[in-house]
PDB file of N, CA, C and O in Angstrom:
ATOM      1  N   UNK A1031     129.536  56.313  24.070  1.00  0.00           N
ATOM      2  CA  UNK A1031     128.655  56.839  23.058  1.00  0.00           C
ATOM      3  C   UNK A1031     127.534  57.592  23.745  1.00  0.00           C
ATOM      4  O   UNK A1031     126.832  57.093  24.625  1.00  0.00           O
ATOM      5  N   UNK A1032     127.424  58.716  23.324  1.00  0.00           N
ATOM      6  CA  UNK A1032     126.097  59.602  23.918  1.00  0.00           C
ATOM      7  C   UNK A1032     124.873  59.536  23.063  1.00  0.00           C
ATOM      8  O   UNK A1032     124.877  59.926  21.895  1.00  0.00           O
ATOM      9  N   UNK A1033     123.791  59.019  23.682  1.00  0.00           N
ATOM     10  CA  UNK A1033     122.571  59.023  22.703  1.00  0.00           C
ATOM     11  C   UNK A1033     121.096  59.760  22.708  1.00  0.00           C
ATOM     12  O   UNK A1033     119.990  59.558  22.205  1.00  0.00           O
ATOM     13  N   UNK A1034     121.899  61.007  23.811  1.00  0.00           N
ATOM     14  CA  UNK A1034     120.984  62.382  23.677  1.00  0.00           C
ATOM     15  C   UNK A1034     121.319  62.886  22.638  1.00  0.00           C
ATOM     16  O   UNK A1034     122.344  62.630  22.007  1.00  0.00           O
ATOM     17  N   UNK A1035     120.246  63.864  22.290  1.00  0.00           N
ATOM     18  CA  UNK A1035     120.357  64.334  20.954  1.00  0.00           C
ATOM     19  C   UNK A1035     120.060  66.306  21.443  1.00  0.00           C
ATOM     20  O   UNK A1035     120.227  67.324  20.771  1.00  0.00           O
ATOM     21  N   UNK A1036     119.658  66.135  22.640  1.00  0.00           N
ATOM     22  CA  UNK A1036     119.742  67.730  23.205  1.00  0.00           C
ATOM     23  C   UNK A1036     120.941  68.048  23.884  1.00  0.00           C
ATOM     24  O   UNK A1036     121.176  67.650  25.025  1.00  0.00           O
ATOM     25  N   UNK A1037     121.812  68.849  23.128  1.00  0.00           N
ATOM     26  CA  UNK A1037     122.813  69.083  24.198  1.00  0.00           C
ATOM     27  C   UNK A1037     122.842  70.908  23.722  1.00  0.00           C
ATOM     28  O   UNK A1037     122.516  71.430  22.656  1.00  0.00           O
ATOM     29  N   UNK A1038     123.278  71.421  24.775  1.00  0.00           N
ATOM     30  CA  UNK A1038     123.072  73.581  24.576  1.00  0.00           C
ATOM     31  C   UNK A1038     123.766  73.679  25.955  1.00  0.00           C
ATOM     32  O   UNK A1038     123.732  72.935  26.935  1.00  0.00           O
ATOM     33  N   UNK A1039     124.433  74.887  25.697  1.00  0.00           N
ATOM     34  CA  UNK A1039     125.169  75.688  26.717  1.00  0.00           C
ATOM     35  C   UNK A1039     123.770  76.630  28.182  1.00  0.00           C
ATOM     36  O   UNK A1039     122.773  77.296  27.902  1.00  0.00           O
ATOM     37  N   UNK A1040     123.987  76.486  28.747  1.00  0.00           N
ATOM     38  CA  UNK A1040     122.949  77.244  29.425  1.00  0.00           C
ATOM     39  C   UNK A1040     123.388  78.068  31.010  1.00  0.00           C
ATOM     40  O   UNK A1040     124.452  77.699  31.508  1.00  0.00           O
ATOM     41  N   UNK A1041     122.736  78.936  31.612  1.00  0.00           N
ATOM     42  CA  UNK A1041     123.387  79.392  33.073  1.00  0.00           C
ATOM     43  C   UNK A1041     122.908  79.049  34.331  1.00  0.00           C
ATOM     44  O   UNK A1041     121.922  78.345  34.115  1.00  0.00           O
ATOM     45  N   UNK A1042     123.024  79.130  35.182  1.00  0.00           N
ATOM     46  CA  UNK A1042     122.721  78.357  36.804  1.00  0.00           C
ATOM     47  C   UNK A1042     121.959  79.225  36.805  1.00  0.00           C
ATOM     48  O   UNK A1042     122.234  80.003  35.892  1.00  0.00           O
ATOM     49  N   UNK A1043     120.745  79.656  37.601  1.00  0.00           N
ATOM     50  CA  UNK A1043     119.867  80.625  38.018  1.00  0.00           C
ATOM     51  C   UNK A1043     120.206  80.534  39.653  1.00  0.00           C
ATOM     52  O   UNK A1043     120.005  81.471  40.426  1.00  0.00           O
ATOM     53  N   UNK A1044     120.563  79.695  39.903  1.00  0.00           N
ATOM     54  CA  UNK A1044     119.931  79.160  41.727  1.00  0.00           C
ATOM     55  C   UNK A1044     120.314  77.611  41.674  1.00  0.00           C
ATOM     56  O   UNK A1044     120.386  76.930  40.652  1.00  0.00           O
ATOM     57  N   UNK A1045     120.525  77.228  42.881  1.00  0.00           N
ATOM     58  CA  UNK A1045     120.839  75.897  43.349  1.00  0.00           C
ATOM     59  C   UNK A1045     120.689  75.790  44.959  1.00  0.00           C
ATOM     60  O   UNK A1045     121.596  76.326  45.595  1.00  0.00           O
ATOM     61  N   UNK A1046     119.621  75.145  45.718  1.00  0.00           N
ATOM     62  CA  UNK A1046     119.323  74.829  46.766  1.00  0.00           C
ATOM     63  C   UNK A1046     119.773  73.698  47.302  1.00  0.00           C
ATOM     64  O   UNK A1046     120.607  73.252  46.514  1.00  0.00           O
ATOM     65  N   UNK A1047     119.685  73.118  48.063  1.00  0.00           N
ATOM     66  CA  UNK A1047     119.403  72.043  48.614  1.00  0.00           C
ATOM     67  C   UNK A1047     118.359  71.211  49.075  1.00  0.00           C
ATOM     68  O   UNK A1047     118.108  71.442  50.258  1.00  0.00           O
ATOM     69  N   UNK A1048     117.548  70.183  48.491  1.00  0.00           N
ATOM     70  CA  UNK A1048     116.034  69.473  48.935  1.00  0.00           C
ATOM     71  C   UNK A1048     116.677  68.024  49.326  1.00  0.00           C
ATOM     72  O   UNK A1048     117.466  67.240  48.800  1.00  0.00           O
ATOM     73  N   UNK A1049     115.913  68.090  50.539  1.00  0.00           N
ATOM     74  CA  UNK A1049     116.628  66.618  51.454  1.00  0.00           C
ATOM     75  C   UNK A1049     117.829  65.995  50.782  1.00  0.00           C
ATOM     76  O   UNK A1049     118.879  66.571  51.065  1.00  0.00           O
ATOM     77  N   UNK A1050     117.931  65.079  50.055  1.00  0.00           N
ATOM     78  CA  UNK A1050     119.314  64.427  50.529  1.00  0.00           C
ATOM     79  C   UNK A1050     119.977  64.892  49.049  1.00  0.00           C
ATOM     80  O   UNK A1050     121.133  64.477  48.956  1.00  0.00           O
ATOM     81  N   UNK A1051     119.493  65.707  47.784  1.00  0.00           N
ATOM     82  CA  UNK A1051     119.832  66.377  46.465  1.00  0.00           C
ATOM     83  C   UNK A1051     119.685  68.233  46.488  1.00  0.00           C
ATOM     84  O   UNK A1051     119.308  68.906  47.447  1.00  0.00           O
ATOM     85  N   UNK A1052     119.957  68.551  45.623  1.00  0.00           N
ATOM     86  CA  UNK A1052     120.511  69.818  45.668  1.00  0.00           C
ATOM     87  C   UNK A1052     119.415  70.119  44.317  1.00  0.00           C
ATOM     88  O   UNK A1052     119.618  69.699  43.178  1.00  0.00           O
ATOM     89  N   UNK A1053     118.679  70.630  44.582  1.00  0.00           N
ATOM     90  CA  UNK A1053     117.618  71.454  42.962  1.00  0.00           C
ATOM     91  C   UNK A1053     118.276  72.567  42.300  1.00  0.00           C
ATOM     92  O   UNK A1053     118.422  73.617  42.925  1.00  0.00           O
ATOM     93  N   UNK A1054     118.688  72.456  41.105  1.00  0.00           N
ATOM     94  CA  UNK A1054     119.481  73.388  40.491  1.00  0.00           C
ATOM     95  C   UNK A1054     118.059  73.814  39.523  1.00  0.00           C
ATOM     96  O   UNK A1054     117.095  73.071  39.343  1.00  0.00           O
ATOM     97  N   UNK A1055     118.264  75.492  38.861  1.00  0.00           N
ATOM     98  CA  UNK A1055     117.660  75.719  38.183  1.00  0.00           C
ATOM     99  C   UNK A1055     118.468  76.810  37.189  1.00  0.00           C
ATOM    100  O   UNK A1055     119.388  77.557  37.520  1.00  0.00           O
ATOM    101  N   UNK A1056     117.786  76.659  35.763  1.00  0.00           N
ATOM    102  CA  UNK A1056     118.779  77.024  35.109  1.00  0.00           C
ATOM    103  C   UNK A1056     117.985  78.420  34.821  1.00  0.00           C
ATOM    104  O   UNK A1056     116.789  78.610  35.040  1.00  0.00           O
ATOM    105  N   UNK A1057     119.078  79.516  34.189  1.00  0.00           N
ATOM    106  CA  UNK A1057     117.892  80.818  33.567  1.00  0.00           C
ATOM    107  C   UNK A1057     117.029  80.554  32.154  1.00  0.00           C
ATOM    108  O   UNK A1057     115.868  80.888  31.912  1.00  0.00           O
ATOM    109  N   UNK A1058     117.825  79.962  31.444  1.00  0.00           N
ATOM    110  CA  UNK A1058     117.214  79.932  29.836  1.00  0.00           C
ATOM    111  C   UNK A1058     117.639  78.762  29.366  1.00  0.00           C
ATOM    112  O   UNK A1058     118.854  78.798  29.169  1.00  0.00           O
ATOM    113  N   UNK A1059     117.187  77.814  29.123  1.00  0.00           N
ATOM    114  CA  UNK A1059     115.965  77.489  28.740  1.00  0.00           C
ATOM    115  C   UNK A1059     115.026  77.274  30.756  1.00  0.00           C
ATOM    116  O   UNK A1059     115.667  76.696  31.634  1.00  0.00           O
ATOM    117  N   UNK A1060     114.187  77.606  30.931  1.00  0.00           N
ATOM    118  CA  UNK A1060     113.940  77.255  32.095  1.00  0.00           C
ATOM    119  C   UNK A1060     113.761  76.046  32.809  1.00  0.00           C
ATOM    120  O   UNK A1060     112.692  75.499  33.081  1.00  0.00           O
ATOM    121  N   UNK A1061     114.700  75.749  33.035  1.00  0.00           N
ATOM    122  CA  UNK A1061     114.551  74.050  33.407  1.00  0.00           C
ATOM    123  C   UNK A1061     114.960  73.680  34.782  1.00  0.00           C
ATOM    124  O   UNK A1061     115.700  74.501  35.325  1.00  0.00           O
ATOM    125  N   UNK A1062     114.618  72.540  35.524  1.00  0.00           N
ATOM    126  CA  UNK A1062     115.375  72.154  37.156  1.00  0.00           C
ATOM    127  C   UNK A1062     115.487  70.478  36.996  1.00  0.00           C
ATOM    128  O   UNK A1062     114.769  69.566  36.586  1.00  0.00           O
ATOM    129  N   UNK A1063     116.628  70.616  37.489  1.00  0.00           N
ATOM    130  CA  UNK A1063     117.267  69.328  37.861  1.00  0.00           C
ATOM    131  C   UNK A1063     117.696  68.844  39.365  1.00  0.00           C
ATOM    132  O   UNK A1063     118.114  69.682  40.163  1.00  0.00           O
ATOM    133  N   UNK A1064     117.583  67.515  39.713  1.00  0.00           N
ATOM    134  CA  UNK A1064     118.203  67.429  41.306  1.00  0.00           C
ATOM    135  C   UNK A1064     119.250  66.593  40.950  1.00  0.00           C
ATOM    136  O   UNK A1064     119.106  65.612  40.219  1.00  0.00           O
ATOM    137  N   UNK A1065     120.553  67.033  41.561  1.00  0.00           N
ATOM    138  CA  UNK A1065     121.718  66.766  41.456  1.00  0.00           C
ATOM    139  C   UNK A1065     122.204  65.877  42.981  1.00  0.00           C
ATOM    140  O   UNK A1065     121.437  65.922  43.943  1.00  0.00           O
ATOM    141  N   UNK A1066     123.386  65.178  43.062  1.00  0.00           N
ATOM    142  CA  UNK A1066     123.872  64.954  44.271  1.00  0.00           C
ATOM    143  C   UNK A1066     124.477  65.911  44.921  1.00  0.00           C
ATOM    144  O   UNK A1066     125.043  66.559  44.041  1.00  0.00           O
ATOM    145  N   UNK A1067     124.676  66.343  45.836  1.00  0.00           N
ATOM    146  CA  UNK A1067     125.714  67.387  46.393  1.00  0.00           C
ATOM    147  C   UNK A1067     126.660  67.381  46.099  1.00  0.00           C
ATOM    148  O   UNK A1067     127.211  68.471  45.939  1.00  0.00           O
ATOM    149  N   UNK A1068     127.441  66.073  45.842  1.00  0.00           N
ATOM    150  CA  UNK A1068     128.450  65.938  45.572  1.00  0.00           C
ATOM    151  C   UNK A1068     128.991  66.399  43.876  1.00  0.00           C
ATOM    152  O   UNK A1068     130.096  66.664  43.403  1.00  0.00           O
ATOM    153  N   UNK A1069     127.654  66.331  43.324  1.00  0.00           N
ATOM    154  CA  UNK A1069     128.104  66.816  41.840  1.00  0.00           C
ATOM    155  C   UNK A1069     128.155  68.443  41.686  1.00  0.00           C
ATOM    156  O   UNK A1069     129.034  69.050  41.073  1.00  0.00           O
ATOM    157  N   UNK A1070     127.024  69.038  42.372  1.00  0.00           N
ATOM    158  CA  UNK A1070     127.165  70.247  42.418  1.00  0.00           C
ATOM    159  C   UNK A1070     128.203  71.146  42.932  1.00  0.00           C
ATOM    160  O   UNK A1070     128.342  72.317  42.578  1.00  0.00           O
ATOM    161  N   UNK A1071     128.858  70.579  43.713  1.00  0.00           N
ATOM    162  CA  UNK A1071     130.062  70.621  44.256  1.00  0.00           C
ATOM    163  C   UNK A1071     131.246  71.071  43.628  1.00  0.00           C
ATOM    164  O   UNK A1071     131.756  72.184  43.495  1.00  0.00           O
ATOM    165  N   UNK A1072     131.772  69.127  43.027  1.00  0.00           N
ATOM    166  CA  UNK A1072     132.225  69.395  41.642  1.00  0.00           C
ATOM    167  C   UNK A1072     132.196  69.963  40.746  1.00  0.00           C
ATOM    168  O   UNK A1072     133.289  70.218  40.239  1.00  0.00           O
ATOM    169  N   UNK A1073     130.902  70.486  40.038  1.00  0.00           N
ATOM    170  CA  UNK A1073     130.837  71.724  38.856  1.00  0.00           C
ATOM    171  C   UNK A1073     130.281  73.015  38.993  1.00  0.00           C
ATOM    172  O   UNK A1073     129.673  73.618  38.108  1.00  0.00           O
ATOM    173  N   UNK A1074     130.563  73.503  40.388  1.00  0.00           N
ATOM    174  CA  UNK A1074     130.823  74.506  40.693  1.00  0.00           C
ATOM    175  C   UNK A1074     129.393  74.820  40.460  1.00  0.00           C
ATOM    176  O   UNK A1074     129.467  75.905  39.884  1.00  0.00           O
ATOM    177  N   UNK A1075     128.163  74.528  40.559  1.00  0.00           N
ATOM    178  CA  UNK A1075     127.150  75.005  40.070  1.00  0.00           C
ATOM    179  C   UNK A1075     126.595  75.680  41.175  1.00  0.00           C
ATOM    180  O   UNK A1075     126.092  75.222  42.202  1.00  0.00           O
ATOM    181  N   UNK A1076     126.764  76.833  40.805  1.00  0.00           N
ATOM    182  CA  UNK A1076     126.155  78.103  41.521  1.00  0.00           C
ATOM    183  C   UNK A1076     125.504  79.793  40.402  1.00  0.00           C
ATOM    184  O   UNK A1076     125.860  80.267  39.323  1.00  0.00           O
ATOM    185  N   UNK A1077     124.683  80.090  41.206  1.00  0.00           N
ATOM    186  CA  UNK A1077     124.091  81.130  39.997  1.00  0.00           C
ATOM    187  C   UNK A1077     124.802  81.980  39.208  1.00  0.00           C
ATOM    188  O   UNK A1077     125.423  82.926  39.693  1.00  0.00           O
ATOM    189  N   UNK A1078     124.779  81.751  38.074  1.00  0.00           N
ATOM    190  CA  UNK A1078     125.692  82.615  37.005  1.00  0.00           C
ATOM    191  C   UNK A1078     126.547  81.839  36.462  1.00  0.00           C
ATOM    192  O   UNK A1078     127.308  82.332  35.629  1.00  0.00           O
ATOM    193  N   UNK A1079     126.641  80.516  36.767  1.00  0.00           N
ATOM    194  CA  UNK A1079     127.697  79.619  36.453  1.00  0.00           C
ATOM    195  C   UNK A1079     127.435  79.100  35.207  1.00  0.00           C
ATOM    196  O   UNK A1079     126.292  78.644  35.231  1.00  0.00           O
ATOM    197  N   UNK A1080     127.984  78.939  34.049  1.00  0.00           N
ATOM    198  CA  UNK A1080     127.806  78.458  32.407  1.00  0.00           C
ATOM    199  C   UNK A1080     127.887  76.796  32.996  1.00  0.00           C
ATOM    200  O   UNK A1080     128.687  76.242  33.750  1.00  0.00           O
ATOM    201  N   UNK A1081     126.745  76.341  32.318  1.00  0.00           N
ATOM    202  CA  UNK A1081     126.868  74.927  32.276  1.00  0.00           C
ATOM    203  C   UNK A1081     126.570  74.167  30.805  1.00  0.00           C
ATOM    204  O   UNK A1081     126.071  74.944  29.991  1.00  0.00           O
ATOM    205  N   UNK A1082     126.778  72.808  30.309  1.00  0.00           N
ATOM    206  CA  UNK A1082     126.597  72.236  29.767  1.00  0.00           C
ATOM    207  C   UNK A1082     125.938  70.861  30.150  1.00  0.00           C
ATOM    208  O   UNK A1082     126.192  69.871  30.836  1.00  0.00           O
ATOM    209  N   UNK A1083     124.885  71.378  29.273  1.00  0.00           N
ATOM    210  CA  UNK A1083     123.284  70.547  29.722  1.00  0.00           C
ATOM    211  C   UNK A1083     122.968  69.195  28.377  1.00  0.00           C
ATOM    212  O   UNK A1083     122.724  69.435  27.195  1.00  0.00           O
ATOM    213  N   UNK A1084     123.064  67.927  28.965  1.00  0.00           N
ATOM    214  CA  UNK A1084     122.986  66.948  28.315  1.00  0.00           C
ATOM    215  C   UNK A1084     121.432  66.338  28.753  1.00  0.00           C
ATOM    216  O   UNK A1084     121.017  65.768  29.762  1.00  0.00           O
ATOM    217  N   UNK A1085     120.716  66.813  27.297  1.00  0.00           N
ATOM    218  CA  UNK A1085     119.156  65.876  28.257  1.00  0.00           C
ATOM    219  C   UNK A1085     118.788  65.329  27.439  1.00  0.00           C
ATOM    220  O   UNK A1085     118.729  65.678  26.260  1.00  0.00           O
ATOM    221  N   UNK A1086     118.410  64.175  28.013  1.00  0.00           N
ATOM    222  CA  UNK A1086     117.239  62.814  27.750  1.00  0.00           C
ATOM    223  C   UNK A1086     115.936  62.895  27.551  1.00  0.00           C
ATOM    224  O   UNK A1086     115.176  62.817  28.517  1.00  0.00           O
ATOM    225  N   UNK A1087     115.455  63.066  26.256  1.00  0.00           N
ATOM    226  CA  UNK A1087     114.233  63.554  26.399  1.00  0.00           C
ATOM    227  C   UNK A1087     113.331  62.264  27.569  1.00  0.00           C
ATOM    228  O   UNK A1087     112.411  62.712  28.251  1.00  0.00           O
ATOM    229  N   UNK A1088     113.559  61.293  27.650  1.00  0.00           N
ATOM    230  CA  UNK A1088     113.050  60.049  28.255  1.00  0.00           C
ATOM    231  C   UNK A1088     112.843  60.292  29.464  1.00  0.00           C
ATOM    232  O   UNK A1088     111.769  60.008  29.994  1.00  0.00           O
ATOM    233  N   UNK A1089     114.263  61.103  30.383  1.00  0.00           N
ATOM    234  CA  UNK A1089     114.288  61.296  31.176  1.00  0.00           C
ATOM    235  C   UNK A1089     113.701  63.085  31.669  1.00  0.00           C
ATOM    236  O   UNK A1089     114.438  63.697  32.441  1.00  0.00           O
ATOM    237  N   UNK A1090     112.586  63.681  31.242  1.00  0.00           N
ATOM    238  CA  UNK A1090     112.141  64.554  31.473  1.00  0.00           C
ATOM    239  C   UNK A1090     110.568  64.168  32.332  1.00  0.00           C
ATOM    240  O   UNK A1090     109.780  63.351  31.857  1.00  0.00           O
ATOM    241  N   UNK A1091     110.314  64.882  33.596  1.00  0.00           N
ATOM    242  CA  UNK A1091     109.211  65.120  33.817  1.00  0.00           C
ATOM    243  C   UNK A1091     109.007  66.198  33.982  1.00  0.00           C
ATOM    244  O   UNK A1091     109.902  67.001  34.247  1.00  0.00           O
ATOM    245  N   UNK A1092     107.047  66.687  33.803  1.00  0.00           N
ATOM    246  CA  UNK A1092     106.968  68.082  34.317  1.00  0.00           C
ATOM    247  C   UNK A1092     106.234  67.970  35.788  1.00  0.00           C
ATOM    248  O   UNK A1092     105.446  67.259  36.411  1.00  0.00           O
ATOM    249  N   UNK A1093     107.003  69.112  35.910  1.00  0.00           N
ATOM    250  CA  UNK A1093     106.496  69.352  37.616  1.00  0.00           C
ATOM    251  C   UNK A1093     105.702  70.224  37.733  1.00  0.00           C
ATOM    252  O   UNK A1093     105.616  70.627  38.893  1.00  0.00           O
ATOM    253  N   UNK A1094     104.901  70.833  36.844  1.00  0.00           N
ATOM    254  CA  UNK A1094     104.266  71.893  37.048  1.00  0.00           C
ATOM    255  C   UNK A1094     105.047  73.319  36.997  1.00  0.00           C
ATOM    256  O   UNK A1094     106.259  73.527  36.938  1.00  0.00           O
ATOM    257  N   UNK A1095     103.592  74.540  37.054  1.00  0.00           N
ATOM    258  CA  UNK A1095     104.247  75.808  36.855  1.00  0.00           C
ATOM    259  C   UNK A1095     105.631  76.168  38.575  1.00  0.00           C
ATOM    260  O   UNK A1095     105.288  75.745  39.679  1.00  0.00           O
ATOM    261  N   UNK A1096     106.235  76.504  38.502  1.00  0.00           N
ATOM    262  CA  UNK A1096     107.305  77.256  39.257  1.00  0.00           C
ATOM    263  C   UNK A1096     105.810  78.172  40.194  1.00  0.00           C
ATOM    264  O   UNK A1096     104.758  78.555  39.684  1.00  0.00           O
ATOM    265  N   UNK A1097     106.250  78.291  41.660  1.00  0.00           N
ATOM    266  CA  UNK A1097     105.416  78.562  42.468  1.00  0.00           C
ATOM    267  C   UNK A1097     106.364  80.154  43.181  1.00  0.00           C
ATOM    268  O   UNK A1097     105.864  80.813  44.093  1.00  0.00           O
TER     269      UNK A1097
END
């Protein structure tokens, strides 16, 4: 049972690597996530790539403006 209530299609902008996770960022809605390598891997997430974005509002912090 899924008990997010945000789910939307969205695109990869960029995906790095930060120590031992991978920072993905999306184009629209503007958002970043840290992933395992191993997941990014798996879903091919690289810039331009269509993803499907399941979020928790619970699980949101802000990090501030993009530098």
């Amino acid at each position: 049972w899924l008990s997010a209530r945000n789910v939307f299609a969205a695109r990869v902008a960029g995906a790095a690597p930060v120590g031992d996770a991978v920072l993905v960022e999306l184009a629209d809605p503007p958002l970043r996530a840290l992933v395992t390598p191993e997941a990014a891997a798996a879903l091919d997430l690289r810039p331009g790539a269509p993803v499907g974005v399941v979020l928790k509002a619970t699980s949101l912090a802000y990090l501030g403006p993009d530098r």
